[in-house]
CSV table of C-alpha atoms and ligand atoms in Angstrom, one decimal:
chain,number,residue,atom,x,y,z
O,25,MET,CA,-51.9,84.8,62.9
O,26,GLU,CA,-49.0,84.9,65.4
O,27,ASP,CA,-51.5,83.7,68.0
O,28,VAL,CA,-52.6,80.8,65.8
O,29,TRP,CA,-48.9,79.7,65.4
O,30,ASN,CA,-48.2,79.9,69.1
O,31,LYS,CA,-51.3,77.9,69.9
O,32,CYS,CA,-50.2,75.4,67.3
O,33,LEU,CA,-46.8,75.1,68.8
O,34,SER,CA,-48.2,74.5,72.3
O,35,ILE,CA,-50.5,71.8,71.1
O,36,ILE,CA,-47.6,70.1,69.2
O,37,GLU,CA,-45.4,70.3,72.2
O,38,LYS,CA,-48.0,68.3,74.2
O,39,LYS,CA,-48.3,65.7,71.4
O,40,VAL,CA,-44.6,65.1,70.6
O,41,GLY,CA,-43.0,65.7,74.0
O,42,ALA,CA,-40.5,68.3,75.1
O,43,ASN,CA,-37.4,66.8,73.5
O,44,ALA,CA,-38.7,66.4,69.9
O,45,PHE,CA,-40.4,69.8,70.3
O,46,GLU,CA,-37.3,71.7,71.3
O,47,LEU,CA,-35.2,70.1,68.5
O,48,TRP,CA,-37.6,70.1,65.6
O,49,PHE,CA,-40.6,72.4,66.0
O,50,LYS,CA,-39.4,75.3,68.1
O,51,PRO,CA,-36.8,76.5,65.6
O,52,MET,CA,-39.5,76.9,63.0
O,53,LYS,CA,-40.8,80.4,62.3
O,54,LEU,CA,-44.1,81.6,60.8
O,55,LEU,CA,-43.2,83.8,57.9
O,56,GLN,CA,-46.4,84.4,56.1
O,57,ALA,CA,-50.1,83.4,56.2
O,58,LYS,CA,-52.2,84.3,53.2
O,59,ASP,CA,-55.6,82.7,52.7
O,60,ASN,CA,-54.9,79.0,53.1
O,61,ASN,CA,-51.2,79.3,52.4
O,62,ILE,CA,-48.9,79.2,55.3
O,63,LEU,CA,-45.2,79.7,54.8
O,64,LEU,CA,-42.8,78.5,57.5
O,65,GLU,CA,-39.1,79.2,57.9
O,66,ILE,CA,-36.9,76.3,58.9
O,67,PRO,CA,-33.2,76.3,59.6
O,68,ASN,CA,-32.3,73.8,57.0
O,69,ARG,CA,-33.9,71.0,55.0
O,70,PHE,CA,-33.3,68.3,57.6
O,71,PHE,CA,-36.2,69.8,59.4
O,72,ARG,CA,-38.6,69.4,56.7
O,73,GLU,CA,-37.6,65.9,55.9
O,74,TRP,CA,-37.7,64.9,59.5
O,75,VAL,CA,-41.0,66.4,60.2
O,76,GLU,CA,-42.6,65.0,57.0
O,77,ASP,CA,-41.3,61.6,57.7
O,78,TYR,CA,-42.0,61.3,61.4
O,79,TYR,CA,-45.0,63.6,61.8
O,80,PRO,CA,-46.6,63.7,58.4
O,81,ASN,CA,-49.7,66.0,58.6
O,82,LEU,CA,-49.2,67.0,62.2
O,83,LEU,CA,-48.5,70.6,61.4
O,84,SER,CA,-51.2,71.0,58.9
O,85,SER,CA,-53.8,69.1,60.8
O,86,THR,CA,-53.1,71.1,64.0
O,87,LEU,CA,-53.3,74.3,62.0
O,88,GLU,CA,-56.5,73.2,60.4
O,89,GLU,CA,-58.0,72.3,63.8
O,90,ILE,CA,-57.2,75.8,65.1
O,91,THR,CA,-58.2,77.8,62.1
O,92,GLY,CA,-61.1,75.6,61.0
O,93,HIS,CA,-60.1,75.6,57.3
O,94,PRO,CA,-57.8,73.6,55.2
O,95,VAL,CA,-54.2,74.9,54.9
O,96,MET,CA,-51.4,74.5,52.4
O,97,LEU,CA,-48.0,74.4,54.1
O,98,LYS,CA,-44.8,75.6,52.5
O,99,PHE,CA,-41.3,75.6,53.9
O,100,LYS,CA,-38.5,78.0,53.2
O,101,ILE,CA,-35.0,77.5,54.3
O,102,GLY,CA,-33.8,80.4,56.4
O,103,GLU,CA,-31.1,82.8,55.3
O,104,LYS,CA,-28.5,81.1,57.3
O,105,GLY,CA,-29.3,77.7,55.8
O,106,ASP,CA,-26.9,76.7,53.0
O,107,SER,CA,-27.6,77.8,49.5
O,108,GLU,CA,-26.7,74.5,47.8
O,109,ALA,CA,-29.5,72.8,49.8
O,110,ARG,CA,-31.8,75.6,48.9
O,111,LYS,CA,-31.1,75.0,45.2
O,112,ILE,CA,-31.7,71.2,45.4
O,113,ASP,CA,-34.9,71.9,47.2
O,114,ALA,CA,-36.1,74.4,44.7
O,115,ARG,CA,-35.3,72.0,41.8
O,116,LEU,CA,-37.3,69.1,43.4
O,117,GLU,CA,-40.1,71.5,44.2
O,118,GLY,CA,-40.2,72.8,40.6
O,119,ARG,CA,-40.4,69.3,39.2
O,120,LYS,CA,-43.1,68.4,41.7
O,121,GLN,CA,-45.1,71.5,40.6
O,122,ARG,CA,-44.6,70.7,36.9
O,123,LEU,CA,-46.0,67.2,37.3
O,124,ALA,CA,-48.7,68.4,39.6
O,125,SER,CA,-50.0,70.7,37.0
O,126,LYS,CA,-50.6,67.6,34.8
O,127,GLY,CA,-52.3,65.9,37.7
O,128,ILE,CA,-49.4,63.7,38.5
O,129,TYR,CA,-48.4,63.5,42.2
O,130,LEU,CA,-45.2,61.6,42.7
O,131,ASN,CA,-42.5,62.2,45.3
O,132,PRO,CA,-39.7,63.6,43.2
O,133,LYS,CA,-37.1,62.2,45.5
O,134,TYR,CA,-38.0,58.6,44.8
O,135,THR,CA,-36.1,57.9,41.6
O,136,PHE,CA,-34.0,55.0,40.3
O,137,SER,CA,-30.9,57.1,40.6
O,138,SER,CA,-31.4,57.6,44.3
O,139,PHE,CA,-32.2,54.0,44.9
O,140,VAL,CA,-29.2,52.0,46.2
O,141,ARG,CA,-29.0,48.4,45.0
O,142,GLY,CA,-27.9,45.5,47.1
O,143,GLN,CA,-28.5,41.8,47.4
O,144,SER,CA,-31.7,42.1,49.3
O,145,ASN,CA,-33.4,44.3,46.8
O,146,GLN,CA,-31.8,43.6,43.5
O,147,PHE,CA,-34.5,41.3,42.2
O,148,ALA,CA,-37.2,43.9,42.8
O,149,HIS,CA,-35.0,46.6,41.4
O,150,ALA,CA,-34.4,44.7,38.2
O,151,ALA,CA,-38.0,44.0,37.8
O,152,ALA,CA,-39.0,47.6,38.3
O,153,MET,CA,-36.3,48.7,35.8
O,154,ALA,CA,-37.7,46.2,33.3
O,155,VAL,CA,-41.2,47.5,33.8
O,156,GLY,CA,-40.0,51.1,33.4
O,157,ASP,CA,-38.3,50.2,30.2
O,158,SER,CA,-41.2,48.5,28.6
O,159,LEU,CA,-44.5,49.6,30.1
O,160,GLY,CA,-47.3,47.0,30.0
O,161,ARG,CA,-45.1,44.5,28.2
O,162,ALA,CA,-42.6,43.2,30.6
O,163,TYR,CA,-44.4,42.0,33.7
O,164,ASN,CA,-48.0,43.0,34.3
O,165,PRO,CA,-48.8,43.4,37.1
O,166,LEU,CA,-45.6,43.8,38.9
O,167,PHE,CA,-46.2,43.0,42.5
O,168,VAL,CA,-43.5,44.2,45.0
O,169,TYR,CA,-43.6,43.0,48.6
O,170,GLY,CA,-41.5,43.5,51.7
O,171,GLY,CA,-41.4,44.8,55.3
O,172,VAL,CA,-41.9,48.3,56.5
O,173,GLY,CA,-39.3,50.9,55.4
O,174,LEU,CA,-37.5,48.7,52.9
O,175,GLY,CA,-38.1,50.8,49.9
O,176,LYS,CA,-41.3,49.6,48.3
O,177,THR,CA,-42.8,53.1,47.9
O,178,HIS,CA,-39.5,54.4,46.7
O,179,LEU,CA,-39.2,51.7,44.0
O,180,ILE,CA,-42.7,51.8,42.6
O,181,THR,CA,-42.6,55.6,42.6
O,182,ALA,CA,-39.3,55.5,40.7
O,183,ILE,CA,-41.1,53.7,37.8
O,184,GLY,CA,-43.6,56.6,37.8
O,185,ASN,CA,-40.9,59.2,37.8
O,186,LYS,CA,-39.0,57.5,35.0
O,187,ILE,CA,-42.1,57.3,32.8
O,188,ALA,CA,-43.2,60.9,33.7
O,189,ASP,CA,-39.8,62.1,32.4
O,190,LYS,CA,-39.9,60.0,29.3
O,191,ARG,CA,-43.5,60.3,28.2
O,192,GLN,CA,-45.0,63.7,28.8
O,193,ASP,CA,-48.4,62.5,27.4
O,194,PHE,CA,-48.8,59.5,29.7
O,195,ASN,CA,-51.4,59.3,32.4
O,196,ILE,CA,-49.8,58.2,35.6
O,197,LEU,CA,-51.5,57.7,38.9
O,198,TYR,CA,-50.0,56.8,42.3
O,199,VAL,CA,-52.5,55.9,45.0
O,200,SER,CA,-52.3,54.2,48.3
O,201,SER,CA,-54.9,51.5,48.7
O,202,GLU,CA,-56.4,53.5,51.6
O,203,GLN,CA,-56.8,56.5,49.4
O,204,PHE,CA,-58.3,54.3,46.7
O,205,THR,CA,-60.7,52.9,49.3
O,206,ASN,CA,-61.8,56.3,50.4
O,207,GLU,CA,-62.4,57.3,46.8
O,208,VAL,CA,-64.5,54.3,46.1
O,209,VAL,CA,-66.6,54.8,49.3
O,210,SER,CA,-67.1,58.5,48.4
O,211,ALA,CA,-67.9,57.8,44.8
O,212,VAL,CA,-70.5,55.2,45.8
O,213,ARG,CA,-72.0,57.6,48.3
O,214,HIS,CA,-72.3,60.5,45.9
O,215,GLY,CA,-73.3,58.5,42.9
O,216,LYS,CA,-70.0,59.3,41.1
O,217,THR,CA,-68.8,55.8,40.2
O,218,GLU,CA,-68.7,56.6,36.5
O,219,GLU,CA,-66.2,59.4,37.2
O,220,LEU,CA,-64.1,57.1,39.3
O,221,LYS,CA,-64.0,54.5,36.5
O,222,GLY,CA,-63.2,57.2,34.0
O,223,ARG,CA,-60.3,58.3,36.1
O,224,TYR,CA,-58.8,54.9,36.8
O,225,ARG,CA,-59.5,53.1,33.6
O,226,ASN,CA,-57.8,55.5,31.3
O,227,LEU,CA,-54.4,55.4,32.8
O,228,ASP,CA,-51.1,54.3,31.2
O,229,LEU,CA,-49.6,53.5,34.5
O,230,LEU,CA,-51.3,52.8,37.8
O,231,LEU,CA,-49.3,52.4,41.0
O,232,VAL,CA,-51.2,51.1,44.0
O,233,ASP,CA,-49.2,51.2,47.2
O,234,ASP,CA,-49.8,49.0,50.3
O,235,VAL,CA,-52.5,47.0,48.7
O,236,GLN,CA,-52.9,44.8,51.8
O,237,PHE,CA,-55.2,47.4,53.3
O,238,ILE,CA,-58.1,46.3,51.1
O,239,GLU,CA,-58.5,43.2,53.1
O,240,ASN,CA,-62.2,42.8,54.1
O,241,LYS,CA,-63.3,45.7,51.9
O,242,THR,CA,-65.6,44.1,49.5
O,243,ALA,CA,-66.7,47.1,47.3
O,244,THR,CA,-63.1,48.3,47.0
O,245,GLN,CA,-61.9,44.9,46.0
O,246,GLU,CA,-64.6,44.7,43.4
O,247,GLU,CA,-63.7,48.1,41.9
O,248,LEU,CA,-60.0,47.3,42.0
O,249,PHE,CA,-60.5,44.0,40.3
O,250,HIS,CA,-62.4,45.5,37.4
O,251,THR,CA,-59.9,48.4,37.2
O,252,LEU,CA,-57.0,46.0,36.9
O,253,ASN,CA,-58.7,43.9,34.4
O,254,THR,CA,-59.5,46.8,32.2
O,255,LEU,CA,-56.0,48.2,32.3
O,256,TYR,CA,-54.5,44.7,31.8
O,257,GLU,CA,-56.6,44.1,28.7
O,258,LYS,CA,-55.5,47.5,27.3
O,259,GLN,CA,-51.9,46.5,28.0
O,260,LYS,CA,-51.6,49.3,30.5
O,261,GLN,CA,-49.1,48.9,33.3
O,262,ILE,CA,-50.1,48.0,36.8
O,263,VAL,CA,-47.7,48.0,39.7
O,264,LEU,CA,-48.7,47.0,43.2
O,265,SER,CA,-46.9,46.9,46.5
O,266,SER,CA,-47.8,45.1,49.8
O,267,ASP,CA,-46.2,44.1,53.0
O,268,ARG,CA,-46.7,40.4,52.1
O,269,PRO,CA,-47.1,38.2,49.0
O,270,PRO,CA,-50.5,37.8,47.5
O,271,LYS,CA,-51.0,34.3,48.9
O,272,GLU,CA,-50.7,35.8,52.4
O,273,ILE,CA,-53.3,38.5,51.9
O,274,LYS,CA,-56.1,36.4,53.3
O,275,ASN,CA,-59.3,38.3,53.2
O,276,ILE,CA,-59.6,39.2,49.6
O,277,THR,CA,-61.5,37.4,46.8
O,278,ASP,CA,-59.7,34.6,45.1
O,279,ARG,CA,-60.0,36.2,41.7
O,280,LEU,CA,-58.3,39.4,42.9
O,281,ARG,CA,-55.5,37.4,44.5
O,282,SER,CA,-55.0,35.6,41.3
O,283,ARG,CA,-55.0,38.8,39.4
O,284,PHE,CA,-52.2,40.1,41.7
O,285,SER,CA,-50.2,37.0,41.0
O,286,MET,CA,-50.5,36.9,37.3
O,287,GLY,CA,-47.4,39.0,36.4
O,288,LEU,CA,-44.3,39.0,38.4
O,289,ILE,CA,-44.0,38.9,42.2
O,290,ALA,CA,-40.7,40.4,43.6
O,291,ASP,CA,-39.7,40.6,47.2
O,292,ILE,CA,-37.5,43.1,49.0
O,293,GLN,CA,-35.6,41.6,52.0
O,294,PRO,CA,-34.2,43.4,55.0
O,295,PRO,CA,-30.9,45.2,54.0
O,296,GLU,CA,-27.6,43.3,54.4
O,297,ILE,CA,-24.8,45.2,56.0
O,298,GLU,CA,-23.2,46.2,52.7
O,299,LEU,CA,-26.4,47.8,51.6
O,300,ARG,CA,-26.8,49.6,54.9
O,301,MET,CA,-23.3,51.0,54.6
O,302,ALA,CA,-23.9,52.1,51.0
O,303,ILE,CA,-27.2,53.8,51.9
O,304,ILE,CA,-25.5,55.7,54.8
O,305,GLN,CA,-22.7,56.7,52.5
O,306,LYS,CA,-25.0,57.9,49.8
O,307,LYS,CA,-27.5,59.7,52.0
O,308,ALA,CA,-24.7,61.4,54.0
O,309,GLU,CA,-23.2,62.6,50.8
O,310,ALA,CA,-26.5,63.9,49.5
O,311,GLU,CA,-27.2,65.7,52.7
O,312,ARG,CA,-23.6,66.7,53.1
O,313,ILE,CA,-23.3,65.3,56.5
O,314,GLN,CA,-19.8,64.6,57.6
O,315,LEU,CA,-19.5,61.1,59.1
O,316,SER,CA,-16.4,59.3,60.2
O,317,GLU,CA,-16.0,55.6,59.3
O,318,GLU,CA,-16.5,54.8,62.9
O,319,VAL,CA,-19.9,56.5,63.0
O,320,ARG,CA,-20.9,54.9,59.7
O,321,ASN,CA,-20.0,51.4,61.1
O,322,PHE,CA,-21.9,52.2,64.3
O,323,LEU,CA,-25.1,53.1,62.5
O,324,ALA,CA,-24.9,50.2,60.0
O,325,ALA,CA,-24.4,47.8,62.9
O,326,LYS,CA,-27.2,49.2,65.1
O,327,ILE,CA,-30.0,49.9,62.7
O,328,LYS,CA,-30.6,46.8,60.8
O,329,SER,CA,-34.1,46.2,59.7
O,330,ASN,CA,-35.5,49.4,58.4
O,331,ILE,CA,-34.0,51.9,55.9
O,332,ARG,CA,-36.4,54.6,56.9
O,333,GLU,CA,-35.1,54.5,60.4
O,334,LEU,CA,-31.5,54.4,59.1
O,335,GLU,CA,-32.1,57.6,57.1
O,336,GLY,CA,-34.1,59.2,59.9
O,337,SER,CA,-31.1,58.7,62.2
O,338,LEU,CA,-28.8,60.3,59.8
O,339,ILE,CA,-31.1,63.3,59.5
O,340,ARG,CA,-31.3,63.6,63.2
O,341,LEU,CA,-27.5,63.6,63.5
O,342,GLY,CA,-27.2,66.1,60.7
O,343,ALA,CA,-29.7,68.4,62.4
O,344,GLN,CA,-28.0,68.1,65.8
O,345,ALA,CA,-24.6,68.8,64.3
O,346,SER,CA,-26.0,71.8,62.3
O,347,LEU,CA,-27.6,73.3,65.4
O,348,THR,CA,-24.7,72.7,67.9
O,349,GLY,CA,-21.8,73.0,65.5
O,350,GLU,CA,-20.4,69.9,67.1
O,351,PRO,CA,-18.9,67.1,64.9
O,352,ILE,CA,-20.8,63.9,64.8
O,353,ASP,CA,-19.0,61.1,66.7
O,354,VAL,CA,-20.1,57.8,68.2
O,355,SER,CA,-21.0,59.3,71.6
O,356,MET,CA,-23.2,62.0,70.0
O,357,ALA,CA,-24.8,59.3,67.9
O,358,LYS,CA,-25.5,57.2,71.0
O,359,ASN,CA,-27.0,60.1,72.7
O,360,VAL,CA,-29.1,61.5,69.9
O,361,LEU,CA,-30.4,58.1,68.9
O,362,LYS,CA,-30.9,56.6,72.4
O,363,ASP,CA,-34.6,56.1,71.9
O,364,ILE,CA,-34.0,53.8,68.9
O,365,ILE,CA,-30.7,52.2,70.0
O,366,SER,CA,-30.5,50.6,73.3
O,367,GLU,CA,-27.1,50.8,75.0
O,368,ASP,CA,-26.7,47.1,75.8
O,369,ASP,CA,-28.3,45.4,72.8
O,370,ARG,CA,-25.6,42.8,72.4
O,371,PRO,CA,-25.8,41.3,68.9
O,372,ILE,CA,-27.8,38.1,68.7
O,373,THR,CA,-25.5,35.2,68.0
O,374,VAL,CA,-26.1,31.9,66.3
O,375,GLU,CA,-25.3,30.1,69.6
O,376,HIS,CA,-28.0,32.1,71.4
O,377,ILE,CA,-30.5,31.2,68.7
O,378,GLN,CA,-29.5,27.5,68.9
O,379,LYS,CA,-30.0,27.5,72.6
O,380,LEU,CA,-33.4,29.1,72.6
O,381,THR,CA,-34.6,27.2,69.6
O,382,SER,CA,-33.7,23.8,71.1
O,383,GLU,CA,-35.4,24.8,74.4
O,384,PHE,CA,-38.4,25.8,72.4
O,385,PHE,CA,-38.7,22.5,70.6
O,386,GLY,CA,-37.6,20.4,73.6
O,387,ILE,CA,-34.4,19.0,72.1
O,388,LYS,CA,-30.8,19.1,73.3
O,389,CYS,CA,-28.8,22.0,72.0
O,390,GLN,CA,-26.0,19.5,71.3
O,391,GLU,CA,-28.2,17.7,68.8
O,392,MET,CA,-28.8,20.7,66.8
O,393,ARG,CA,-25.1,21.1,66.2
O,394,SER,CA,-24.7,17.4,65.4
O,395,LYS,CA,-25.1,15.6,62.1
O,396,LYS,CA,-28.2,13.8,63.3
O,397,ARG,CA,-31.0,13.7,60.7
O,398,THR,CA,-34.1,12.5,62.5
O,399,LYS,CA,-37.2,14.6,62.0
O,400,GLU,CA,-37.2,15.6,65.7
O,401,VAL,CA,-33.9,17.4,65.1
O,402,ALA,CA,-34.2,18.3,61.4
O,403,ILE,CA,-37.0,20.7,61.7
O,404,PRO,CA,-35.8,22.7,64.8
O,405,ARG,CA,-32.4,22.8,63.1
O,406,GLN,CA,-33.9,24.3,59.9
O,407,VAL,CA,-35.9,26.8,62.0
O,408,ALA,CA,-32.7,27.8,63.8
O,409,MET,CA,-30.8,28.2,60.5
O,410,TYR,CA,-33.7,30.3,59.2
O,411,VAL,CA,-33.8,32.5,62.3
O,412,SER,CA,-30.0,32.9,62.2
O,413,LYS,CA,-30.2,34.2,58.7
O,414,GLN,CA,-32.9,36.6,59.7
O,415,LEU,CA,-31.4,37.9,62.9
O,416,THR,CA,-27.6,37.8,62.6
O,417,ASP,CA,-25.1,39.1,60.1
O,418,SER,CA,-23.4,35.7,59.8
O,419,SER,CA,-22.8,34.5,56.3
O,420,LEU,CA,-24.7,31.5,55.1
O,421,SER,CA,-21.6,29.3,55.2
O,422,ASP,CA,-20.8,30.5,58.7
O,423,ILE,CA,-24.3,29.6,59.8
O,424,GLY,CA,-24.0,26.2,58.1
O,425,LYS,CA,-20.7,25.4,59.9
O,426,ASN,CA,-22.4,25.9,63.3
O,427,PHE,CA,-25.0,23.2,62.5
O,428,GLY,CA,-22.9,20.1,62.1
O,429,GLY,CA,-20.8,21.4,59.3
O,430,LYS,CA,-23.5,22.0,56.7
O,431,ASP,CA,-22.7,24.1,53.6
O,432,HIS,CA,-24.4,27.3,52.5
O,433,ALA,CA,-26.7,25.6,50.0
O,434,THR,CA,-28.2,23.6,52.9
O,435,VAL,CA,-28.9,26.8,54.8
O,436,ILE,CA,-30.6,28.3,51.7
O,437,TYR,CA,-32.7,25.1,51.4
O,438,ALA,CA,-33.6,25.2,55.1
O,439,CYS,CA,-34.7,28.9,54.8
O,440,LYS,CA,-36.8,28.1,51.8
O,441,GLN,CA,-38.5,25.2,53.5
O,442,ILE,CA,-39.3,27.2,56.5
O,443,GLU,CA,-40.6,30.2,54.5
O,444,GLU,CA,-42.9,27.9,52.5
O,445,ARG,CA,-44.2,26.2,55.6
O,446,ARG,CA,-44.8,29.6,57.3
O,447,ALA,CA,-46.9,30.7,54.3
O,448,LYS,CA,-49.0,27.5,54.3
O,449,ASP,CA,-49.3,26.6,58.0
O,450,GLU,CA,-50.8,29.3,60.2
O,451,ASP,CA,-49.9,27.5,63.5
O,452,PHE,CA,-46.4,26.9,62.5
O,453,ASN,CA,-46.1,30.5,61.4
O,454,ARG,CA,-47.2,31.7,64.8
O,455,LYS,CA,-44.8,29.4,66.5
O,456,VAL,CA,-41.9,30.7,64.6
O,457,ASP,CA,-43.0,34.3,65.3
O,458,ASN,CA,-43.1,33.5,69.0
O,459,LEU,CA,-39.7,32.0,68.9
O,460,ILE,CA,-38.3,35.0,67.2
O,461,LYS,CA,-39.8,37.3,69.8
O,462,ARG,CA,-38.3,35.3,72.5
O,463,ILE,CA,-34.9,35.3,70.9
O,464,LYS,CA,-35.0,39.1,70.4
O,465,GLY,CA,-35.8,39.2,74.2
J,1649,LIG,P1,-41.7,51.2,52.3
J,1649,LIG,O1,-42.6,51.7,51.3
J,1649,LIG,O2,-41.2,49.8,52.0
J,1649,LIG,O3,-42.2,51.2,53.7
J,1649,LIG,P2,-40.1,53.4,51.6
J,1649,LIG,O4,-40.0,53.2,50.1
J,1649,LIG,O5,-41.0,54.5,52.1
J,1649,LIG,O6,-40.4,52.0,52.3
J,1649,LIG,O7,-38.6,53.7,52.1
J,1649,LIG,C1,-38.3,54.3,53.3
J,1649,LIG,C2,-37.2,55.2,53.2
J,1649,LIG,O8,-36.0,54.6,52.9
J,1649,LIG,C3,-37.4,56.2,52.0
J,1649,LIG,O9,-36.9,57.5,52.4
J,1649,LIG,C4,-36.6,55.6,50.9
J,1649,LIG,O10,-36.1,56.7,50.0
J,1649,LIG,C5,-35.4,55.0,51.6
J,1649,LIG,N1,-34.9,53.8,50.9
J,1649,LIG,C6,-35.4,52.6,51.0
J,1649,LIG,N2,-34.7,51.7,50.2
J,1649,LIG,C7,-33.7,52.4,49.7
J,1649,LIG,C8,-32.6,52.1,48.8
J,1649,LIG,N3,-32.4,50.9,48.3
J,1649,LIG,N4,-31.8,53.2,48.4
J,1649,LIG,C9,-32.0,54.4,48.9
J,1649,LIG,N5,-33.0,54.8,49.7
J,1649,LIG,C10,-33.9,53.8,50.1
J,1650,LIG,MG1,-44.5,52.5,51.6
């Protein structure tokens, strides 16, 4: 077995590169291999989180490739790892097993209490709480959408965890739409569609993650539609997530799209600075990573658009500090995170956005800052306001001031106009995307 492990390590080294390998995989030790169960020792729990987040399945698929049979991976924190962390791990693992024995597979870490609220996610959070409080009766379905790494999976899983704790007798199923697709395909192929129906139509709570992946998959859409209808009629709760709102999921049937839209649609926006700070604070406390205020500010300022990346960075810093014994300071952070933070990424300013946007639309930059209201100026100005809200940390009223002394309500109105037009007008949408790319350089 030692041979298998060494072979596995050398394959992984080629796949992930020397740096990631040295830091994350090399410190792992093979403790035990019995039948399909493989137990690995890791220095602390950062390792497991990191590897599961960034290379999910890499270890198991590599081991499966070498051994030719499926494997079940388990991790154990080494003797030197701290005991508090081991306890937390054991508790989460215990809960996970308990639910698994009832056929419920939910990530135990994704709960409401570990979800940090901010302006950008408060609507979706409130909707999810309401659904968790009165299943099938508040909003059905609840449709949560937002960009990558903003907490959709966390939030919809939290509903599942809450219900699992409250109602031991409830049937809860979390499924990604890809997994659902595979199940449909396989059921059709093996003549087991009745079983599939039995499984999906007798639930109390169905969570379907990343539903946008069913675009172009006719049979899956058909099955999902009937599943949702059946559950809905029985007043059973449906929760869906997607990277975009229903009306932007183009290649699905109209009736499925309208089914998606019949309850409540809630969006999650990129995290504002306060939320990023709060998440860093909470995660650092939970992982007991010591961070100075300077480092916290540095991280919150540099990593803006993705909470997963923010957490991943913290874990990397925690692991680095735990391995080297060095305290975490800004220069360590710069060094460890250099692949995601570029040294000279000056923050994008409203002025920069105005300059490039006016060039893009062929008007004078001066006009954009003026009070002029002709159409030729008004639309580029609205676009520039919208982009400023997306790409800078300026407050709405600061943005407004830069555009001929407009107030914050005007900026909100502009953003709404542009969002609506982007959703309706494919050409315009592409134009704005191109502009944003150009501004980001
Ligand atoms: P998505 O499904 O939208 O891509 P996830 O739900 O997987 O995003 O979230 C990515 C990571 O960020 C997860 O580890 C999640 O726990 C964390 N996260 C996201 N939003 C929050 C939040 N508001 N509070 C705490 N953690 C969050
Ligand atoms: Mg997700």
